[in-house]
PDB file of C-alpha atoms in Angstrom:
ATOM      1  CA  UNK A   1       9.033 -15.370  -5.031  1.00 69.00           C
ATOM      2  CA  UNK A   2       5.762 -16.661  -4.555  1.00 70.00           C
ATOM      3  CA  UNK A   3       7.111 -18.493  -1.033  1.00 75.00           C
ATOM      4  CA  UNK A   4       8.252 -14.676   0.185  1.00 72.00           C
ATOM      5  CA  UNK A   5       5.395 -13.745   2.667  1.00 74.00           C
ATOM      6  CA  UNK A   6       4.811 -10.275   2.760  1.00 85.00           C
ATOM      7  CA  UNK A   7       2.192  -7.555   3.959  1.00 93.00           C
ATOM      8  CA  UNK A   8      -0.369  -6.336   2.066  1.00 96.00           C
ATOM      9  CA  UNK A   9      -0.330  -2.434   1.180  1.00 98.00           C
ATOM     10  CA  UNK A  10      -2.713  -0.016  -0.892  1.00 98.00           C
ATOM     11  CA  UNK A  11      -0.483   3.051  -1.950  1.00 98.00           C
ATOM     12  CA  UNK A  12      -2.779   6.098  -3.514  1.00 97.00           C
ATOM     13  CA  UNK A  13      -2.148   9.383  -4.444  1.00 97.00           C
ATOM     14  CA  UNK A  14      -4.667  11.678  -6.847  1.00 96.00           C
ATOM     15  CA  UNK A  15      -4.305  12.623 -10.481  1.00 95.00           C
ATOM     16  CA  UNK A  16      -5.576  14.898 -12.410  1.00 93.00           C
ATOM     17  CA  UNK A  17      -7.963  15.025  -9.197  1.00 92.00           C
ATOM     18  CA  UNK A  18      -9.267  11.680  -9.318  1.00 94.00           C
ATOM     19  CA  UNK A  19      -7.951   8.809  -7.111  1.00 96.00           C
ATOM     20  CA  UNK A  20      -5.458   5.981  -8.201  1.00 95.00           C
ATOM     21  CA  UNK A  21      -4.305   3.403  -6.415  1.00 95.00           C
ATOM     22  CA  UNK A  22      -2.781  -0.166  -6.337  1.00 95.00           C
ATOM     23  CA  UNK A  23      -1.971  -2.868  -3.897  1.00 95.00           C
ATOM     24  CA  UNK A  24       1.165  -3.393  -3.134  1.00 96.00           C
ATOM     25  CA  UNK A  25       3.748  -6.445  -0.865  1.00 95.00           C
ATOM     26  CA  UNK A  26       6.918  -4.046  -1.137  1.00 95.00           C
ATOM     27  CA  UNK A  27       6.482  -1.634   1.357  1.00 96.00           C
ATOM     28  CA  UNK A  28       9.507  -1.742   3.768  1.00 96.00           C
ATOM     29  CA  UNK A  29      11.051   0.553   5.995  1.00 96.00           C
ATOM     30  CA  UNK A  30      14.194   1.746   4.586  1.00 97.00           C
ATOM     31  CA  UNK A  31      15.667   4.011   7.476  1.00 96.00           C
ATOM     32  CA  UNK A  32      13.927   5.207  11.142  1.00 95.00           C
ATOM     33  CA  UNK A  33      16.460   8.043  11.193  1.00 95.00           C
ATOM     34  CA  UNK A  34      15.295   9.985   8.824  1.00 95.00           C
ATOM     35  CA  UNK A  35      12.047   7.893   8.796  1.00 97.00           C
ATOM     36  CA  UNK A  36      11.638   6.591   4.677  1.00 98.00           C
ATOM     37  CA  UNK A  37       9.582   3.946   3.328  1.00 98.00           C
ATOM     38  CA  UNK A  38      10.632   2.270   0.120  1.00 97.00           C
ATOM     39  CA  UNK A  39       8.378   0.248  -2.647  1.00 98.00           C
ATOM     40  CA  UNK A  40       8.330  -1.175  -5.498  1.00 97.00           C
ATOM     41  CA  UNK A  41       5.793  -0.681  -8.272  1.00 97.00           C
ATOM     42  CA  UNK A  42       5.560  -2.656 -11.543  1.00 96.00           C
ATOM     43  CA  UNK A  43       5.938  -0.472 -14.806  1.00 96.00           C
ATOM     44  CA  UNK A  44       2.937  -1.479 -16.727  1.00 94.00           C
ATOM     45  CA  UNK A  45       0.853  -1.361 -13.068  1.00 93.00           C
ATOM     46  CA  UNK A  46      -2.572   1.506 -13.869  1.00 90.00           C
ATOM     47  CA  UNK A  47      -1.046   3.863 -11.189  1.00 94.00           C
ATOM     48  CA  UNK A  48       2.655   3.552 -12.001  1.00 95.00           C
ATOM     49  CA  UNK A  49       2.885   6.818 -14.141  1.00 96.00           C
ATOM     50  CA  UNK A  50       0.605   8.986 -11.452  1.00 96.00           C
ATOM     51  CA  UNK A  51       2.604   7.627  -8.868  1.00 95.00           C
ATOM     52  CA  UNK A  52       5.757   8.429 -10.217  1.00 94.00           C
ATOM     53  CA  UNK A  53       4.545  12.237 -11.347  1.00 95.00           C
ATOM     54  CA  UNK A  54       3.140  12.853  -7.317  1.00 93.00           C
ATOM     55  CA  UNK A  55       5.284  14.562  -4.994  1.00 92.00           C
ATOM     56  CA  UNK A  56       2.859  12.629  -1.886  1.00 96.00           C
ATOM     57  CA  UNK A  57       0.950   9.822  -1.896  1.00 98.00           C
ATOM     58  CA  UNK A  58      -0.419   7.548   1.183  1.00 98.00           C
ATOM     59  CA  UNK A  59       0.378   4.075   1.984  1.00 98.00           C
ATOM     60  CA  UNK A  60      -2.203   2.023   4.721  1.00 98.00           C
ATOM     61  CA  UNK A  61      -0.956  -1.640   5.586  1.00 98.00           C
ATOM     62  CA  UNK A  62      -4.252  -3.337   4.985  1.00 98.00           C
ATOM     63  CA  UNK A  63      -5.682  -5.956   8.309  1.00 97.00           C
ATOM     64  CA  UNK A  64      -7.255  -9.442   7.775  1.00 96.00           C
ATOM     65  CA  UNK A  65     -10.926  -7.566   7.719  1.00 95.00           C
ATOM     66  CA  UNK A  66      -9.353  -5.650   4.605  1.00 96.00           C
ATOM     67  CA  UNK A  67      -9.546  -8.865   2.433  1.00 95.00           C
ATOM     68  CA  UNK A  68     -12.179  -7.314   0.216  1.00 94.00           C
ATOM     69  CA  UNK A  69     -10.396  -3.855  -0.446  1.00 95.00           C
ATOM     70  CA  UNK A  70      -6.972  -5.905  -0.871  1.00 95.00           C
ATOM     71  CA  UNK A  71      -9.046  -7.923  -3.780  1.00 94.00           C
ATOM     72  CA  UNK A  72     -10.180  -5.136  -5.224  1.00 93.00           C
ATOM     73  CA  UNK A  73      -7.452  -2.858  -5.704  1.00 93.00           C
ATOM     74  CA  UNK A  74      -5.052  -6.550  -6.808  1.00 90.00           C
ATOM     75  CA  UNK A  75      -7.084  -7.016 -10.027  1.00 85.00           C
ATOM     76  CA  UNK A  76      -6.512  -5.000 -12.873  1.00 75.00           C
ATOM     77  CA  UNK A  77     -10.230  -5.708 -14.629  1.00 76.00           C
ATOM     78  CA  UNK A  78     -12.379  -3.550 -12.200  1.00 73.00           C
ATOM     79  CA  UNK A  79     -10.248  -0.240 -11.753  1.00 71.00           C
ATOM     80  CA  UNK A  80     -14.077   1.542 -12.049  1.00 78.00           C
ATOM     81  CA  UNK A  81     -14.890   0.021  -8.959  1.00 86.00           C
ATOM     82  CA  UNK A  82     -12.379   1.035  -6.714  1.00 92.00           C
ATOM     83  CA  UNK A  83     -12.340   4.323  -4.325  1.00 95.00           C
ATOM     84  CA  UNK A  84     -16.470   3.201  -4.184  1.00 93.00           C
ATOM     85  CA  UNK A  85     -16.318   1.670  -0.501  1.00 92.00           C
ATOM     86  CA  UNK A  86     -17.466   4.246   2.168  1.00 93.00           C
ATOM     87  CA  UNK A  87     -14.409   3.502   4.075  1.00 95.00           C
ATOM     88  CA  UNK A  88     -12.371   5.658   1.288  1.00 96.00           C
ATOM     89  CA  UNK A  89     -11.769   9.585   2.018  1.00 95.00           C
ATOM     90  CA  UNK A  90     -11.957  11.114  -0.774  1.00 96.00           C
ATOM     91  CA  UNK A  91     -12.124  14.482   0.629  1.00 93.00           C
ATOM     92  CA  UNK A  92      -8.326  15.047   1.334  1.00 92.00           C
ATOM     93  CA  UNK A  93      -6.120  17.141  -0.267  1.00 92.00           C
ATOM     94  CA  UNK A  94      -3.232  14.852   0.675  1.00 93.00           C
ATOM     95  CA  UNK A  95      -4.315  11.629  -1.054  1.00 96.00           C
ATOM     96  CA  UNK A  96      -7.116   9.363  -1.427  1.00 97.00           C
ATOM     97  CA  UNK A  97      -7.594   7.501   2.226  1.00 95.00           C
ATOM     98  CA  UNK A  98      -8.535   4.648   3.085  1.00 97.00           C
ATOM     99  CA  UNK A  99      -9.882   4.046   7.081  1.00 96.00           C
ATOM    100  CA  UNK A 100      -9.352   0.724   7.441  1.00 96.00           C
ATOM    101  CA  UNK A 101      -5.942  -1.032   8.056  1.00 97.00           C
ATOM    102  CA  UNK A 102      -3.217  -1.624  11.041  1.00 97.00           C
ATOM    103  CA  UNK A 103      -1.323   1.429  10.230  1.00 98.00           C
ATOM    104  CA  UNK A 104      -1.270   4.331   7.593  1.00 97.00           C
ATOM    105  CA  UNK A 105       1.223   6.945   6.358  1.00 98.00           C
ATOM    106  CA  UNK A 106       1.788  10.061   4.771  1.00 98.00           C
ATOM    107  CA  UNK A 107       4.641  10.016   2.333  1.00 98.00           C
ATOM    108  CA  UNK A 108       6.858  12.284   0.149  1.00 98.00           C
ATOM    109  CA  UNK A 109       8.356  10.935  -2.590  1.00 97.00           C
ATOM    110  CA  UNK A 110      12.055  11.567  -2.834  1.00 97.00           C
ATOM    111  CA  UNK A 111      13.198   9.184  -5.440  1.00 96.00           C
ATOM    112  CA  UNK A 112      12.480   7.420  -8.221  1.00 97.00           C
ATOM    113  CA  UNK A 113      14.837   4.327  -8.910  1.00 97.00           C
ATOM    114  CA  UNK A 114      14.343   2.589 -12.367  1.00 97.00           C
ATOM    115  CA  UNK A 115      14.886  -1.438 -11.732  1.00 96.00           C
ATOM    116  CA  UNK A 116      14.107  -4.606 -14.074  1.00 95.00           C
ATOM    117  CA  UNK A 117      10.608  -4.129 -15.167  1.00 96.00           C
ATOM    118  CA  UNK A 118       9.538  -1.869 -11.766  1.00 97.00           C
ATOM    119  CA  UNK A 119      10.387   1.540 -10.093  1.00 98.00           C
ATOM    120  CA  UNK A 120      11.615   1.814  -6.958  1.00 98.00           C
ATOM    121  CA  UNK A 121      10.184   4.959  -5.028  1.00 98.00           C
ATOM    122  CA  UNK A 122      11.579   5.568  -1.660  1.00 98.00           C
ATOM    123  CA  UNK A 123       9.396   7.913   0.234  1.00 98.00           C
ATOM    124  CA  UNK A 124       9.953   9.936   3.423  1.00 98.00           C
ATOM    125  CA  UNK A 125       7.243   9.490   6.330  1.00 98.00           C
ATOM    126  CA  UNK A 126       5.409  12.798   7.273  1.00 98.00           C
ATOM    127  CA  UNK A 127       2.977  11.023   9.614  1.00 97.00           C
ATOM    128  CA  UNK A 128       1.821   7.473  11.039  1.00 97.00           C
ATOM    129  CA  UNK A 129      -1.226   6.397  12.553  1.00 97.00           C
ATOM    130  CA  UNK A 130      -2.220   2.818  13.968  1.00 97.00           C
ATOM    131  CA  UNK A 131      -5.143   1.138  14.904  1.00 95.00           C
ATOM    132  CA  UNK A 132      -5.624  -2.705  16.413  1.00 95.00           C
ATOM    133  CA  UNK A 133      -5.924  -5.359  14.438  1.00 94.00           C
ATOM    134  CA  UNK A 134      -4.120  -8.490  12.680  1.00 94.00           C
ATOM    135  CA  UNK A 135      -2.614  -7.728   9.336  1.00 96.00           C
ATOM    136  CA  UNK A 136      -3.339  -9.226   6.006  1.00 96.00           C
ATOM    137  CA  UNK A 137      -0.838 -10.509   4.200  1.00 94.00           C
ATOM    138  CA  UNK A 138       0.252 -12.471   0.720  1.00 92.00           C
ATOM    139  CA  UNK A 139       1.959 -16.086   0.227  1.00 86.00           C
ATOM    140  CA  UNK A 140       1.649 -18.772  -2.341  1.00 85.00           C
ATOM    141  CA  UNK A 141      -0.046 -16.046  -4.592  1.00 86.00           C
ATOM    142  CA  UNK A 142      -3.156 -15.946  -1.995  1.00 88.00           C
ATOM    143  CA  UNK A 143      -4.132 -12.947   0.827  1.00 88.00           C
ATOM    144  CA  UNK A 144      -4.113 -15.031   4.385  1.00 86.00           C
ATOM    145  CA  UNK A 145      -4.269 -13.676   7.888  1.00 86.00           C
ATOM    146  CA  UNK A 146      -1.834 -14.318  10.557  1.00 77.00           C
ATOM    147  CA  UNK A 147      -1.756 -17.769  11.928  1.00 72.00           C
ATOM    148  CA  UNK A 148      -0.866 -17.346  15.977  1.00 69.00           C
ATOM    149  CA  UNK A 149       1.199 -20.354  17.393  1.00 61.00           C
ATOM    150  CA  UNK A 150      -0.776 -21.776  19.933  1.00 59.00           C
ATOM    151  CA  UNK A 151       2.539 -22.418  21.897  1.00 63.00           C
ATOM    152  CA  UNK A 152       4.617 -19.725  23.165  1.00 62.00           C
ATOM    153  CA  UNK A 153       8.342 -19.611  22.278  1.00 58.00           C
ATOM    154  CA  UNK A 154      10.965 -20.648  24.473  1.00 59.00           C
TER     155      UNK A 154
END
C-alpha cells in the first residue's frame, strides 16, 4: 500500500463542542451527480467514534505549504496540540476549519460502512471552495509535493 500515492486530507467535525480531527489519504469522489465524497477512517483512529456520531464534518485537501498541519494532525502523541495554529476556525458552527489547503468541503454524512479494521463514511458535498496552490500528498510512508515533469507530454 505504501507505493499507492495519494492526497493528503484533514477531516474535522466538533464533539461535545471541542474540535477533532485526523489526517486522512482516502478521500475520493464517489459520484458528481449527486456530488458524495467517500473515506475511510481506521477504527482505533482518536476521531473515529466523533466522526461516526456527526451528522457534518469538513474535509480540506491539504497543499505542499500544509506540511506542518499534515504532521501534526498524522501523529497520534500530540492530539493537545492540534486546532492551536491561527489558520484553524474555530468559530463555526459547521466544523472546525482549517484556511489553508487547495480545496475544502462541507459534508453530510450519509453512511457508515463497517470494513476490515476501518469505517467507510460516504458523505454528500454541501459546498466546495478552492484556492491555488500544489497539493501535498503521501508515498513510501512520507508527505512529498508534486514533482512537475519538466517535459511536456506528447
Amino acid at each position: 500500500m505504501a507505493r499507492l500515492a495519494s492526497g493528503v486530507t484533514l477531516i474535522t467535525c466538533w464533539a461535545d463542542g471541542a474540535p477533532v480531527g485526523l489526517a486522512a489519504t482516502s478521500l475520493v469522489s464517489l459520484s458528481v451527480n449527486p456530488p458524495r465524497l467517500l473515506f475511510s477512517v481506521r477504527r482505533a483512529a482518536s476521531a473515529h467514534d466523533a466522526l461516526l456520531k456527526a451528522g457534518r464534518c469538513a474535509a480540506v485537501a491539504l497543499a505542499e505549504a500544509d506540511l506542518d498541519e499534515a504532521q501534526l494532525f498524522a501523529a497520534s502523541d500530540v492530539l493537545g496540540r492540534r486546532f492551536k495554529s491561527p489558520a484553524w476556525r474555530l468559530n463555526d458552527p459547521f466544523a472546525p476549519r482549517y484556511s489553508g489547503g487547495v480545496a475544502r468541503f462541507d459534508l453530510a454524512i450519509e453512511h457508515r460502512i463497517r470494513a476490515a479494521e476501518h469505517t467507510i463514511l460516504i458523505a454528500e458535498v454541501l459546498e466546495v471552495a478552492s484556492q491555488p496552490g500544489a497539493p501535498l500528498l503521501y508515498f513510501e510512508r512520507n508527505f512529498a509535493g508534486l514533482v512537475q515533469d519538466p517535459q511536456p507530454a506528447a
